Amino acid sequence: LRAPRIIETASEQTPEGLTTKLVAEVDAAPASPLDPHKELTIESVLIPMVGRAGHQTWTLCVSSQVGCAMGCEFCETAQMGLIRSLTTSEIVGQWFNARWGTPHPTRAPFQPHAIDNIVFMGMGEPLDNFDAVVQAIRVLTDHHGPAIPMSKITVSTVGRIDGLRRLGELLRDDGWKKLGLAISINAPNDEIRAKLMPINRAMPMADLRQALLDLGLASRRKLCFEYVLIPGVNDAEAHARELADYLRPFAPGATGPRGMVNVIPYNPRRDSPWPAPEEADVGRFVATLASEGVFVKRRRTKGRTSMAACGQLGAAHIRKRRFVTLETSAPRA
């Protein structure tokens, strides 16, 4: 397997700067003589951010797998199925590409940037590729290498309880305590979440909440609960109040770790059954959560028209090609 090489870019201007999707090529593994696609592609996104003080930073959204096995209805990557997991070098290579650029014989290079933050929110479920993701984080935080602070790295998961328990063992170590953790919650109750996210049928919300409380992370930075707001599905004011009730153990003053809700306006995938939400509906949902005492932020939409926004990464031409065994289902040594 070789490190990914940029073969295509797509950029979109935003008020905070140029958002750029990087499409990189990785080897198929294993390659079949009957398979017309000898290479696979992965996508990462370079996102400009401007803070309250007006200082610009750059966040890199990286992928951990080609495709994803989780099957979430709202996600473009999920429509691919899981093709294979990425190696540590392929994950770290996405940082190298964004930081330094990779020459291509026929395409003009994009402008690389110093990377301030890394989020594992691209293609794939990071906890289904646990060992490679953990080793990539070790490389990315190495003081003799990329030297990204642990506090500037966030792992986003659908909430695999088995993977969370393994991650919890690491988070007790001083060197890992500042790692960011984001939970893709997306619903106020099991009925809605099970329709959107098949993982909820095996690992319902009450069990997920208890697993997060059992991690014993009260002294670390906030847990982020990501909530993709989908019109007519999970965006009613009653849903906001129900979500607030679910998150009471993570409210300020509670005994568990503090939680923050990041409301993400839905970015339509290909052949989406839903449109993007109206801004007024997003504002109403956020305001209702805030009135219930929830610490809430609205994620700014970037890259939607170039299929680079949250939930839009994925290659339609390699959908459902090959499924592989998940690492977390294998016995541990």
PDB file of N, CA and C in Angstrom, residues 262-309:
ATOM      1  N   ASN A 262     -23.498  20.367  18.953  1.00  0.00           N
ATOM      2  CA  ASN A 262     -23.129  21.058  17.721  1.00  0.00           C
ATOM      3  C   ASN A 262     -24.214  20.743  16.694  1.00  0.00           C
ATOM      4  N   VAL A 263     -25.091  21.702  16.438  1.00  0.00           N
ATOM      5  CA  VAL A 263     -26.177  21.504  15.486  1.00  0.00           C
ATOM      6  C   VAL A 263     -25.639  21.710  14.071  1.00  0.00           C
ATOM      7  N   ILE A 264     -25.795  20.680  13.229  1.00  0.00           N
ATOM      8  CA  ILE A 264     -25.263  20.695  11.870  1.00  0.00           C
ATOM      9  C   ILE A 264     -26.434  20.710  10.887  1.00  0.00           C
ATOM     10  N   PRO A 265     -26.719  21.805  10.234  1.00  0.00           N
ATOM     11  CA  PRO A 265     -27.776  21.792   9.214  1.00  0.00           C
ATOM     12  C   PRO A 265     -27.488  20.733   8.158  1.00  0.00           C
ATOM     13  N   TYR A 266     -28.457  19.903   7.886  1.00  0.00           N
ATOM     14  CA  TYR A 266     -28.275  18.785   6.973  1.00  0.00           C
ATOM     15  C   TYR A 266     -27.762  19.238   5.605  1.00  0.00           C
ATOM     16  N   ASN A 267     -26.721  18.540   5.141  1.00  0.00           N
ATOM     17  CA  ASN A 267     -26.169  18.763   3.807  1.00  0.00           C
ATOM     18  C   ASN A 267     -26.614  17.611   2.912  1.00  0.00           C
ATOM     19  N   PRO A 268     -27.506  17.855   1.955  1.00  0.00           N
ATOM     20  CA  PRO A 268     -28.078  16.753   1.171  1.00  0.00           C
ATOM     21  C   PRO A 268     -27.018  15.912   0.467  1.00  0.00           C
ATOM     22  N   ARG A 269     -27.150  14.594   0.613  1.00  0.00           N
ATOM     23  CA  ARG A 269     -26.314  13.659  -0.123  1.00  0.00           C
ATOM     24  C   ARG A 269     -26.888  13.472  -1.523  1.00  0.00           C
ATOM     25  N   ARG A 270     -26.219  12.693  -2.336  1.00  0.00           N
ATOM     26  CA  ARG A 270     -26.746  12.383  -3.660  1.00  0.00           C
ATOM     27  C   ARG A 270     -28.067  11.621  -3.519  1.00  0.00           C
ATOM     28  N   ASP A 271     -29.047  11.956  -4.328  1.00  0.00           N
ATOM     29  CA  ASP A 271     -30.367  11.317  -4.288  1.00  0.00           C
ATOM     30  C   ASP A 271     -30.989  11.404  -2.900  1.00  0.00           C
ATOM     31  N   SER A 272     -30.807  12.522  -2.259  1.00  0.00           N
ATOM     32  CA  SER A 272     -31.291  12.685  -0.888  1.00  0.00           C
ATOM     33  C   SER A 272     -32.812  12.747  -0.837  1.00  0.00           C
ATOM     34  N   PRO A 273     -33.419  12.088   0.165  1.00  0.00           N
ATOM     35  CA  PRO A 273     -34.869  12.206   0.339  1.00  0.00           C
ATOM     36  C   PRO A 273     -35.282  13.483   1.059  1.00  0.00           C
ATOM     37  N   TRP A 274     -34.292  14.238   1.554  1.00  0.00           N
ATOM     38  CA  TRP A 274     -34.586  15.450   2.315  1.00  0.00           C
ATOM     39  C   TRP A 274     -33.812  16.646   1.744  1.00  0.00           C
ATOM     40  N   PRO A 275     -34.380  17.844   1.884  1.00  0.00           N
ATOM     41  CA  PRO A 275     -33.651  19.058   1.509  1.00  0.00           C
ATOM     42  C   PRO A 275     -32.832  19.564   2.696  1.00  0.00           C
ATOM     43  N   ALA A 276     -32.045  20.582   2.450  1.00  0.00           N
ATOM     44  CA  ALA A 276     -31.380  21.267   3.553  1.00  0.00           C
ATOM     45  C   ALA A 276     -32.422  22.045   4.361  1.00  0.00           C
ATOM     46  N   PRO A 277     -32.232  22.219   5.657  1.00  0.00           N
ATOM     47  CA  PRO A 277     -33.206  22.950   6.464  1.00  0.00           C
ATOM     48  C   PRO A 277     -33.167  24.449   6.191  1.00  0.00           C
ATOM     49  N   GLU A 278     -34.273  25.111   6.460  1.00  0.00           N
ATOM     50  CA  GLU A 278     -34.324  26.566   6.377  1.00  0.00           C
ATOM     51  C   GLU A 278     -33.602  27.171   7.577  1.00  0.00           C
ATOM     52  N   GLU A 279     -32.979  28.334   7.342  1.00  0.00           N
ATOM     53  CA  GLU A 279     -32.224  28.970   8.415  1.00  0.00           C
ATOM     54  C   GLU A 279     -33.104  29.292   9.623  1.00  0.00           C
ATOM     55  N   ALA A 280     -34.337  29.688   9.381  1.00  0.00           N
ATOM     56  CA  ALA A 280     -35.236  30.016  10.498  1.00  0.00           C
ATOM     57  C   ALA A 280     -35.487  28.789  11.370  1.00  0.00           C
ATOM     58  N   ASP A 281     -35.597  27.618  10.747  1.00  0.00           N
ATOM     59  CA  ASP A 281     -35.824  26.386  11.504  1.00  0.00           C
ATOM     60  C   ASP A 281     -34.587  25.995  12.308  1.00  0.00           C
ATOM     61  N   VAL A 282     -33.416  26.208  11.726  1.00  0.00           N
ATOM     62  CA  VAL A 282     -32.171  25.945  12.462  1.00  0.00           C
ATOM     63  C   VAL A 282     -32.087  26.853  13.677  1.00  0.00           C
ATOM     64  N   GLY A 283     -32.373  28.143  13.467  1.00  0.00           N
ATOM     65  CA  GLY A 283     -32.316  29.102  14.566  1.00  0.00           C
ATOM     66  C   GLY A 283     -33.292  28.773  15.682  1.00  0.00           C
ATOM     67  N   ARG A 284     -34.488  28.337  15.306  1.00  0.00           N
ATOM     68  CA  ARG A 284     -35.490  27.994  16.313  1.00  0.00           C
ATOM     69  C   ARG A 284     -35.053  26.788  17.141  1.00  0.00           C
ATOM     70  N   PHE A 285     -34.493  25.786  16.479  1.00  0.00           N
ATOM     71  CA  PHE A 285     -34.049  24.580  17.183  1.00  0.00           C
ATOM     72  C   PHE A 285     -32.918  24.918  18.154  1.00  0.00           C
ATOM     73  N   VAL A 286     -31.949  25.701  17.688  1.00  0.00           N
ATOM     74  CA  VAL A 286     -30.824  26.101  18.536  1.00  0.00           C
ATOM     75  C   VAL A 286     -31.328  26.907  19.731  1.00  0.00           C
ATOM     76  N   ALA A 287     -32.248  27.831  19.492  1.00  0.00           N
ATOM     77  CA  ALA A 287     -32.771  28.665  20.577  1.00  0.00           C
ATOM     78  C   ALA A 287     -33.523  27.829  21.606  1.00  0.00           C
ATOM     79  N   THR A 288     -34.260  26.818  21.153  1.00  0.00           N
ATOM     80  CA  THR A 288     -34.999  25.964  22.087  1.00  0.00           C
ATOM     81  C   THR A 288     -34.038  25.183  22.969  1.00  0.00           C
ATOM     82  N   LEU A 289     -32.976  24.637  22.377  1.00  0.00           N
ATOM     83  CA  LEU A 289     -31.969  23.935  23.178  1.00  0.00           C
ATOM     84  C   LEU A 289     -31.346  24.862  24.215  1.00  0.00           C
ATOM     85  N   ALA A 290     -31.012  26.073  23.786  1.00  0.00           N
ATOM     86  CA  ALA A 290     -30.394  27.035  24.711  1.00  0.00           C
ATOM     87  C   ALA A 290     -31.338  27.381  25.852  1.00  0.00           C
ATOM     88  N   SER A 291     -32.630  27.499  25.557  1.00  0.00           N
ATOM     89  CA  SER A 291     -33.612  27.824  26.598  1.00  0.00           C
ATOM     90  C   SER A 291     -33.756  26.696  27.615  1.00  0.00           C
ATOM     91  N   GLU A 292     -33.355  25.476  27.218  1.00  0.00           N
ATOM     92  CA  GLU A 292     -33.403  24.324  28.115  1.00  0.00           C
ATOM     93  C   GLU A 292     -32.093  24.147  28.889  1.00  0.00           C
ATOM     94  N   GLY A 293     -31.189  25.112  28.759  1.00  0.00           N
ATOM     95  CA  GLY A 293     -29.939  25.061  29.505  1.00  0.00           C
ATOM     96  C   GLY A 293     -28.830  24.274  28.839  1.00  0.00           C
ATOM     97  N   VAL A 294     -28.989  23.955  27.549  1.00  0.00           N
ATOM     98  CA  VAL A 294     -27.979  23.196  26.829  1.00  0.00           C
ATOM     99  C   VAL A 294     -26.952  24.153  26.229  1.00  0.00           C
ATOM    100  N   PHE A 295     -25.672  23.827  26.395  1.00  0.00           N
ATOM    101  CA  PHE A 295     -24.616  24.571  25.720  1.00  0.00           C
ATOM    102  C   PHE A 295     -24.632  24.139  24.267  1.00  0.00           C
ATOM    103  N   VAL A 296     -24.993  25.023  23.350  1.00  0.00           N
ATOM    104  CA  VAL A 296     -25.221  24.649  21.963  1.00  0.00           C
ATOM    105  C   VAL A 296     -24.546  25.630  21.015  1.00  0.00           C
ATOM    106  N   LYS A 297     -24.027  25.087  19.906  1.00  0.00           N
ATOM    107  CA  LYS A 297     -23.467  25.895  18.836  1.00  0.00           C
ATOM    108  C   LYS A 297     -24.040  25.413  17.514  1.00  0.00           C
ATOM    109  N   ARG A 298     -24.085  26.307  16.549  1.00  0.00           N
ATOM    110  CA  ARG A 298     -24.538  25.971  15.203  1.00  0.00           C
ATOM    111  C   ARG A 298     -23.319  25.903  14.301  1.00  0.00           C
ATOM    112  N   ARG A 299     -23.088  24.739  13.681  1.00  0.00           N
ATOM    113  CA  ARG A 299     -21.932  24.621  12.804  1.00  0.00           C
ATOM    114  C   ARG A 299     -22.166  25.419  11.535  1.00  0.00           C
ATOM    115  N   ARG A 300     -21.179  26.230  11.170  1.00  0.00           N
ATOM    116  CA  ARG A 300     -21.281  27.011   9.950  1.00  0.00           C
ATOM    117  C   ARG A 300     -21.114  26.096   8.732  1.00  0.00           C
ATOM    118  N   THR A 301     -22.008  26.247   7.760  1.00  0.00           N
ATOM    119  CA  THR A 301     -22.008  25.388   6.581  1.00  0.00           C
ATOM    120  C   THR A 301     -20.928  25.839   5.606  1.00  0.00           C
ATOM    121  N   LYS A 302     -20.062  24.890   5.228  1.00  0.00           N
ATOM    122  CA  LYS A 302     -18.986  25.191   4.281  1.00  0.00           C
ATOM    123  C   LYS A 302     -18.805  24.008   3.341  1.00  0.00           C
ATOM    124  N   GLY A 303     -18.728  24.284   2.055  1.00  0.00           N
ATOM    125  CA  GLY A 303     -18.426  23.240   1.082  1.00  0.00           C
ATOM    126  C   GLY A 303     -19.629  22.475   0.566  1.00  0.00           C
ATOM    127  N   ARG A 304     -20.843  22.950   0.838  1.00  0.00           N
ATOM    128  CA  ARG A 304     -22.038  22.180   0.447  1.00  0.00           C
ATOM    129  C   ARG A 304     -22.142  22.023  -1.063  1.00  0.00           C
ATOM    130  N   THR A 305     -21.871  23.081  -1.830  1.00  0.00           N
ATOM    131  CA  THR A 305     -22.062  23.007  -3.282  1.00  0.00           C
ATOM    132  C   THR A 305     -20.994  22.159  -3.970  1.00  0.00           C
ATOM    133  N   SER A 306     -19.847  21.942  -3.307  1.00  0.00           N
ATOM    134  CA  SER A 306     -18.786  21.114  -3.887  1.00  0.00           C
ATOM    135  C   SER A 306     -18.763  19.717  -3.272  1.00  0.00           C
ATOM    136  N   MET A 307     -19.851  19.341  -2.596  1.00  0.00           N
ATOM    137  CA  MET A 307     -19.954  18.035  -1.932  1.00  0.00           C
ATOM    138  C   MET A 307     -18.773  17.810  -0.990  1.00  0.00           C
ATOM    139  N   ALA A 308     -18.426  18.868  -0.252  1.00  0.00           N
ATOM    140  CA  ALA A 308     -17.316  18.793   0.694  1.00  0.00           C
ATOM    141  C   ALA A 308     -17.770  19.012   2.130  1.00  0.00           C
ATOM    142  N   ALA A 309     -19.074  19.223   2.327  1.00  0.00           N
ATOM    143  CA  ALA A 309     -19.582  19.508   3.660  1.00  0.00           C
ATOM    144  C   ALA A 309     -19.812  18.217   4.444  1.00  0.00           C
TER     145      ALA A 309
END
